[in-house]
Amino acid sequence: MSTILNFKSKKFWLILFFLIYSVFGWFAVPYIVKQQAINSLKDIAAWDTQIESVVFNPYALSLAVHGFQAKDEFQQDSVSFDRFYVNFSALGSLGGRIAFDEVSLTRPSINAQLDEQGLLNFQRDFVKADSEAAPEEVDNSEPLAFFFGLISISHGQVNFTDRSSDETFRLKLEPLNLALKDFSTDHNDGGNYSLNLSLGQGQELSWKGQIGIAPFSSKGSLALSNLRSSSFWHYVKPFSPYSLNNALISLEGSYDTEFSDQRSHLLIETGSVSLSQIALAETQDTESLFTLDSVSLSPINFNLEERTAKLGNLLIEKPVLFAKKDETSQINLLRPLQQEKLATDTNESEASEPIAKTSNDTSHSTQEAPFKWSVTSIKLKEGLINWQDASLETPADISLENIYLELGKVSYELDKAFSYNASFNTGGAKQSLSGQLAALPLNVEGDLSLSALPLHWSQPYIGEQLNVLLEQGQLDLSSNYQLSMTDSGLSGEITSNTSVNNLDIKESIERQEVAGFKTFALKGVKLKLAGEQQAPSISVETVQISKPYARAKISEKGEMSLAQLSKSKPSETEEGNTVTEDHSQEEHKSETAGEQDQASQPANIAINRIIIEEGRFDYIDASLTPVFNTYVEQFSGDITNISSDIDAHSKVALSGNLDTYGKIAINGTTNPLSAQPNTALDIQVNNIDLSTASPYSAKYAGYLIDKGKLDLDLAYDIKGSKLKADNKVFIDQFNFGKSVDSPDATVLPLPLAIGIMKNLDGEIDIDLPISGDLSDPSFSFGGLLLTAFTNLITKVVTSPFSILGSLVEGSDDISSVNFSAMSSSIDALESEKILKLAEALKKRPNLSLEVRGVADRSVDLEPGGQVLGEDKLAVLAKSRALAIASSLVEIGGIPEQRIFTLEPKVVTSEASKESPSAEQAPTVASIFTIKPN
């Protein structure tokens, strides 16, 4: 007993030390830690802190803090946790490093808040203490080495609130789990770690592997699942012109990295990235501009040291693009970029000088080896592009559906070709494109196929310029192409077969047909390009136009329907305003145009054959009463060997039906594509019923047409700009009908002209040769033809007896009969003249002859030179007229119904003032007048 109580013994002191150590450890340390934590946080951060309990195990050297809760000066929760546990390893610290067996935190909760000034609540609470603290001395000694057997956080929670911008942003991380095992900061021993983080709504982060500090290195795997755009877009939004209203991001992969002064190493293997449910819009509250079901890329293999990136398959599913132009012609896709571009231009302008200096400073930098990248394949499925244009009078709404795109292996080796395959649907029809493509230098080959591509899509845009309706029409195209970019320019060959089917164009005012066809086909088209130094060549095997039709109409107001199709307004120059330009600018434009003409060469064009089948062309003139209507139908034929070669001659063979029974045929040669025109065409029109032209005859001739047939034989010869034409007109059994009052009718006596020109068989032959210079700006083919016809009619009606005289051989002037003085007898010479007149009248049975007897006071004198009385002169004149009429009827055989005697006429001539010779006795001429029956 005395030994135990001997305080001088070592055992006593050991027991006493143990008791004091135990009491201090179990009771004093927890109290001190608790009080120090509460007081320090109060002094430093003005936090009110509550700690449920502190437990210190002096034997295990472990400390546990339970029920920690701290509130800031506004009594808002800042930090709390259920349990904090740290276990110091004395044995592990013997090696010269500070070792802990475990550092763990259970159910921590952190409330971080960023105020309107951008100051974090923790920064705000601790900033005063930091400002009052004495400056720390710089410590250049080696950092302490640490070892942690386990660092863990379990069931953690972080609540973050950001009020630094107009929109309050909140983010909650729960649960947060971290496990880091055997981690050391000494000799880069590192340690194993595991981090699991949840952002709610299925957003998960899993990160595990190994990590080292000096130098930094890490190796492991990372998996992020379903990260929502709402978790990060708040901080990206100020830098993006668009609003990402929805997106889910997932990624995973293995990595190995190390960064030191000697090495920058990053290796990613079997990685993958996917985005889904993407919705991009102008703003958070507007309709989506772009949506996407998913886009994924895997596998991803990246090696920073080797500068390689091997990417696997990129798959894009159901992308949808909504593009719209509004009433103010702003495009929704571009509208957010306008302000962005303005800001960018301003920043570039302000930073232009420093950028230039930086460029000079780095001009001698070492060029790194090219980055070797590749993508195994790119595939886009079930895409949609919708274009709406509300700026038009009739809004456009066009969609490309079921878009598919597949690209083969694409890599940094841009000279290597990769395959491509694309398709899309238009109104149920599939369009496709496939082939091979190399980027540098450009080399592309492939096939293009368009099937039943709807042409009515263009109607809203055509309707802006023209008063037409393109209600139907489809385009088919099958093409093969091989193109490459060389030093001399683009070269290669394109072959194709193209057809436009069931085209129907109507004018939009009355919805009447304007033009169209069943089929317009280009077969065997071949385009050859050989760079800028050689002219391109275009050859076409066959152009086939099946059942084309066109309709031209003149309205009741005299307006041509084709002229009413255009909506364009006259330019200021056309309205009479003068536009002036600087003389130097005109010279520059002239020089530029000359250079362009010198550099560009016209294409060589060759078309083997143009085939026209069953064409119909209608012409209606509603300005006339009655309405005039004519048409050409069954217009068919071909034109062969069309070429831009100056020596080539195209053969023309076309024919059709004109109205019900008429025929039209066009034959000859032409070269419409040559720079020097050379045309020889014969146009024959037969069996045209002229009664259908009564509306025009009534307006311009003043008569309806009772009957008649028309044949035309037209021969046109064009060499260069010189035109020479022979127009032969044959009219059979033509008769005018009743007369019509018309202010536009000619004053020429057309019935007389018709009667003079019509032969005994009721036929009229007219030959109208014309010529002119096509290069003359005043040249008008219609005007030239009208002038020739008018001259002919004028000659006929002003000199009818010269026309009639030409019908009888040896006849000169048969317009009058001469009588000797005081005589009514017809001598032999004048009788022969009457017989020739009768012969001519027999050939023109539609003409009547008016005979006016004439007596002359100066010639018809009684013996002795006395002047006869007026009554006797009138009787003499009348007897002369009767003598002529009797001779025409009895000797010439002209029916008396066609001969009319007029009132006699007594005149005074100048014969009395002259002295006639013995051989030339004075005579008096009785005159004739021709009238139609």
PDB file of C-alpha atoms in Angstrom, residues 470-601:
ATOM      1  CA  LEU A 470     -47.807  28.626-110.452  1.00  0.00           C
ATOM      2  CA  GLU A 471     -50.314  26.122-109.166  1.00  0.00           C
ATOM      3  CA  GLN A 472     -48.614  22.935-110.242  1.00  0.00           C
ATOM      4  CA  GLY A 473     -45.400  21.616-111.727  1.00  0.00           C
ATOM      5  CA  GLN A 474     -42.726  19.151-110.703  1.00  0.00           C
ATOM      6  CA  LEU A 475     -39.025  18.863-111.391  1.00  0.00           C
ATOM      7  CA  ASP A 476     -37.209  15.574-112.000  1.00  0.00           C
ATOM      8  CA  LEU A 477     -33.434  15.506-112.244  1.00  0.00           C
ATOM      9  CA  SER A 478     -30.878  12.731-112.531  1.00  0.00           C
ATOM     10  CA  SER A 479     -27.297  13.935-112.629  1.00  0.00           C
ATOM     11  CA  ASN A 480     -23.742  12.661-112.347  1.00  0.00           C
ATOM     12  CA  TYR A 481     -20.901  15.093-111.682  1.00  0.00           C
ATOM     13  CA  GLN A 482     -17.111  15.035-111.449  1.00  0.00           C
ATOM     14  CA  LEU A 483     -15.561  18.377-110.530  1.00  0.00           C
ATOM     15  CA  SER A 484     -12.120  19.416-109.339  1.00  0.00           C
ATOM     16  CA  MET A 485     -10.387  22.683-108.579  1.00  0.00           C
ATOM     17  CA  THR A 486      -7.091  23.171-110.415  1.00  0.00           C
ATOM     18  CA  ASP A 487      -4.687  26.072-110.804  1.00  0.00           C
ATOM     19  CA  SER A 488      -6.560  27.170-113.919  1.00  0.00           C
ATOM     20  CA  GLY A 489      -9.949  27.032-112.210  1.00  0.00           C
ATOM     21  CA  LEU A 490     -12.843  24.641-111.906  1.00  0.00           C
ATOM     22  CA  SER A 491     -12.804  21.740-114.329  1.00  0.00           C
ATOM     23  CA  GLY A 492     -14.808  18.576-114.786  1.00  0.00           C
ATOM     24  CA  GLU A 493     -17.977  17.225-116.287  1.00  0.00           C
ATOM     25  CA  ILE A 494     -21.645  17.187-115.347  1.00  0.00           C
ATOM     26  CA  THR A 495     -24.138  14.946-117.107  1.00  0.00           C
ATOM     27  CA  SER A 496     -27.840  15.055-116.422  1.00  0.00           C
ATOM     28  CA  ASN A 497     -31.355  14.302-117.545  1.00  0.00           C
ATOM     29  CA  THR A 498     -33.915  16.868-116.455  1.00  0.00           C
ATOM     30  CA  SER A 499     -37.632  17.217-116.891  1.00  0.00           C
ATOM     31  CA  VAL A 500     -40.301  19.617-115.696  1.00  0.00           C
ATOM     32  CA  ASN A 501     -43.720  18.000-115.674  1.00  0.00           C
ATOM     33  CA  ASN A 502     -47.285  19.296-115.610  1.00  0.00           C
ATOM     34  CA  LEU A 503     -46.359  22.961-115.428  1.00  0.00           C
ATOM     35  CA  ASP A 504     -49.408  25.202-115.260  1.00  0.00           C
ATOM     36  CA  ILE A 505     -49.077  28.987-115.088  1.00  0.00           C
ATOM     37  CA  LYS A 506     -52.155  31.190-114.727  1.00  0.00           C
ATOM     38  CA  GLU A 507     -52.554  34.921-114.404  1.00  0.00           C
ATOM     39  CA  SER A 508     -53.707  35.787-110.915  1.00  0.00           C
ATOM     40  CA  ILE A 509     -56.320  38.418-111.778  1.00  0.00           C
ATOM     41  CA  GLU A 510     -58.816  36.289-113.718  1.00  0.00           C
ATOM     42  CA  ARG A 511     -57.076  32.943-113.130  1.00  0.00           C
ATOM     43  CA  GLN A 512     -56.875  32.323-116.871  1.00  0.00           C
ATOM     44  CA  GLU A 513     -54.192  30.076-118.344  1.00  0.00           C
ATOM     45  CA  VAL A 514     -51.022  31.806-119.535  1.00  0.00           C
ATOM     46  CA  ALA A 515     -48.588  29.029-120.412  1.00  0.00           C
ATOM     47  CA  GLY A 516     -47.511  25.551-119.509  1.00  0.00           C
ATOM     48  CA  PHE A 517     -46.735  22.110-120.819  1.00  0.00           C
ATOM     49  CA  LYS A 518     -47.084  18.477-119.950  1.00  0.00           C
ATOM     50  CA  THR A 519     -43.355  17.769-120.172  1.00  0.00           C
ATOM     51  CA  PHE A 520     -40.220  19.796-120.820  1.00  0.00           C
ATOM     52  CA  ALA A 521     -37.316  17.364-120.865  1.00  0.00           C
ATOM     53  CA  LEU A 522     -33.586  17.865-121.366  1.00  0.00           C
ATOM     54  CA  LYS A 523     -32.024  14.515-122.184  1.00  0.00           C
ATOM     55  CA  GLY A 524     -28.335  13.751-122.447  1.00  0.00           C
ATOM     56  CA  VAL A 525     -27.134  17.102-121.093  1.00  0.00           C
ATOM     57  CA  LYS A 526     -23.363  17.311-120.754  1.00  0.00           C
ATOM     58  CA  LEU A 527     -21.490  20.295-119.308  1.00  0.00           C
ATOM     59  CA  LYS A 528     -17.701  20.326-119.603  1.00  0.00           C
ATOM     60  CA  LEU A 529     -15.522  22.767-117.665  1.00  0.00           C
ATOM     61  CA  ALA A 530     -11.821  23.193-118.396  1.00  0.00           C
ATOM     62  CA  GLY A 531     -10.761  26.073-116.185  1.00  0.00           C
ATOM     63  CA  GLU A 532     -10.774  29.777-116.884  1.00  0.00           C
ATOM     64  CA  GLN A 533      -8.600  29.570-120.012  1.00  0.00           C
ATOM     65  CA  GLN A 534     -11.061  27.532-122.052  1.00  0.00           C
ATOM     66  CA  ALA A 535     -14.695  28.166-122.775  1.00  0.00           C
ATOM     67  CA  PRO A 536     -17.157  25.734-121.211  1.00  0.00           C
ATOM     68  CA  SER A 537     -19.132  23.499-123.521  1.00  0.00           C
ATOM     69  CA  ILE A 538     -22.767  22.436-123.194  1.00  0.00           C
ATOM     70  CA  SER A 539     -24.231  19.661-125.290  1.00  0.00           C
ATOM     71  CA  VAL A 540     -27.813  18.394-125.217  1.00  0.00           C
ATOM     72  CA  GLU A 541     -28.920  15.249-126.987  1.00  0.00           C
ATOM     73  CA  THR A 542     -32.647  16.003-126.992  1.00  0.00           C
ATOM     74  CA  VAL A 543     -34.961  18.765-125.846  1.00  0.00           C
ATOM     75  CA  GLN A 544     -38.490  17.383-125.760  1.00  0.00           C
ATOM     76  CA  ILE A 545     -41.490  19.653-125.223  1.00  0.00           C
ATOM     77  CA  SER A 546     -44.721  17.731-124.926  1.00  0.00           C
ATOM     78  CA  LYS A 547     -48.105  19.469-125.182  1.00  0.00           C
ATOM     79  CA  PRO A 548     -46.911  23.034-124.625  1.00  0.00           C
ATOM     80  CA  TYR A 549     -49.562  25.707-124.536  1.00  0.00           C
ATOM     81  CA  ALA A 550     -49.695  29.477-124.314  1.00  0.00           C
ATOM     82  CA  ARG A 551     -52.513  31.981-124.232  1.00  0.00           C
ATOM     83  CA  ALA A 552     -52.339  35.665-125.107  1.00  0.00           C
ATOM     84  CA  LYS A 553     -55.331  37.945-124.626  1.00  0.00           C
ATOM     85  CA  ILE A 554     -56.148  41.558-125.242  1.00  0.00           C
ATOM     86  CA  SER A 555     -58.687  42.768-122.712  1.00  0.00           C
ATOM     87  CA  GLU A 556     -61.776  44.886-123.347  1.00  0.00           C
ATOM     88  CA  LYS A 557     -59.636  47.933-122.503  1.00  0.00           C
ATOM     89  CA  GLY A 558     -57.033  47.003-125.095  1.00  0.00           C
ATOM     90  CA  GLU A 559     -54.448  45.827-122.560  1.00  0.00           C
ATOM     91  CA  MET A 560     -52.248  42.895-123.508  1.00  0.00           C
ATOM     92  CA  SER A 561     -52.429  40.133-120.927  1.00  0.00           C
ATOM     93  CA  LEU A 562     -48.696  39.448-121.076  1.00  0.00           C
ATOM     94  CA  ALA A 563     -47.947  43.116-120.394  1.00  0.00           C
ATOM     95  CA  GLN A 564     -50.117  42.953-117.264  1.00  0.00           C
ATOM     96  CA  LEU A 565     -48.142  40.066-115.764  1.00  0.00           C
ATOM     97  CA  SER A 566     -45.330  42.225-114.411  1.00  0.00           C
ATOM     98  CA  LYS A 567     -45.724  44.017-111.076  1.00  0.00           C
ATOM     99  CA  SER A 568     -42.493  45.994-111.390  1.00  0.00           C
ATOM    100  CA  LYS A 569     -42.751  49.762-111.422  1.00  0.00           C
ATOM    101  CA  PRO A 570     -40.879  51.955-113.912  1.00  0.00           C
ATOM    102  CA  SER A 571     -37.500  53.062-112.717  1.00  0.00           C
ATOM    103  CA  GLU A 572     -36.701  56.668-112.130  1.00  0.00           C
ATOM    104  CA  THR A 573     -34.817  56.771-115.411  1.00  0.00           C
ATOM    105  CA  GLU A 574     -37.824  55.413-117.305  1.00  0.00           C
ATOM    106  CA  GLU A 575     -40.048  58.033-115.686  1.00  0.00           C
ATOM    107  CA  GLY A 576     -37.882  60.790-117.040  1.00  0.00           C
ATOM    108  CA  ASN A 577     -35.491  61.450-114.176  1.00  0.00           C
ATOM    109  CA  THR A 578     -31.858  61.754-115.043  1.00  0.00           C
ATOM    110  CA  VAL A 579     -29.245  59.717-113.250  1.00  0.00           C
ATOM    111  CA  THR A 580     -25.726  61.111-113.386  1.00  0.00           C
ATOM    112  CA  GLU A 581     -22.479  59.436-112.484  1.00  0.00           C
ATOM    113  CA  ASP A 582     -19.000  60.689-111.943  1.00  0.00           C
ATOM    114  CA  HIS A 583     -16.943  60.504-115.151  1.00  0.00           C
ATOM    115  CA  SER A 584     -14.112  58.647-113.442  1.00  0.00           C
ATOM    116  CA  GLN A 585     -16.555  56.034-112.183  1.00  0.00           C
ATOM    117  CA  GLU A 586     -17.865  55.521-115.724  1.00  0.00           C
ATOM    118  CA  GLU A 587     -14.322  55.001-117.006  1.00  0.00           C
ATOM    119  CA  HIS A 588     -13.614  52.532-114.216  1.00  0.00           C
ATOM    120  CA  LYS A 589     -16.802  50.614-114.998  1.00  0.00           C
ATOM    121  CA  SER A 590     -15.870  50.535-118.674  1.00  0.00           C
ATOM    122  CA  GLU A 591     -12.403  49.195-117.915  1.00  0.00           C
ATOM    123  CA  THR A 592     -13.817  46.586-115.546  1.00  0.00           C
ATOM    124  CA  ALA A 593     -16.353  45.449-118.117  1.00  0.00           C
ATOM    125  CA  GLY A 594     -13.593  45.167-120.710  1.00  0.00           C
ATOM    126  CA  GLU A 595     -11.484  43.028-118.397  1.00  0.00           C
ATOM    127  CA  GLN A 596     -14.444  40.766-117.686  1.00  0.00           C
ATOM    128  CA  ASP A 597     -15.216  40.385-121.393  1.00  0.00           C
ATOM    129  CA  GLN A 598     -11.607  39.491-122.048  1.00  0.00           C
ATOM    130  CA  ALA A 599     -11.443  36.938-119.227  1.00  0.00           C
ATOM    131  CA  SER A 600     -14.778  35.251-119.871  1.00  0.00           C
ATOM    132  CA  GLN A 601     -15.476  33.270-123.000  1.00  0.00           C
TER     133      GLN A 601
END
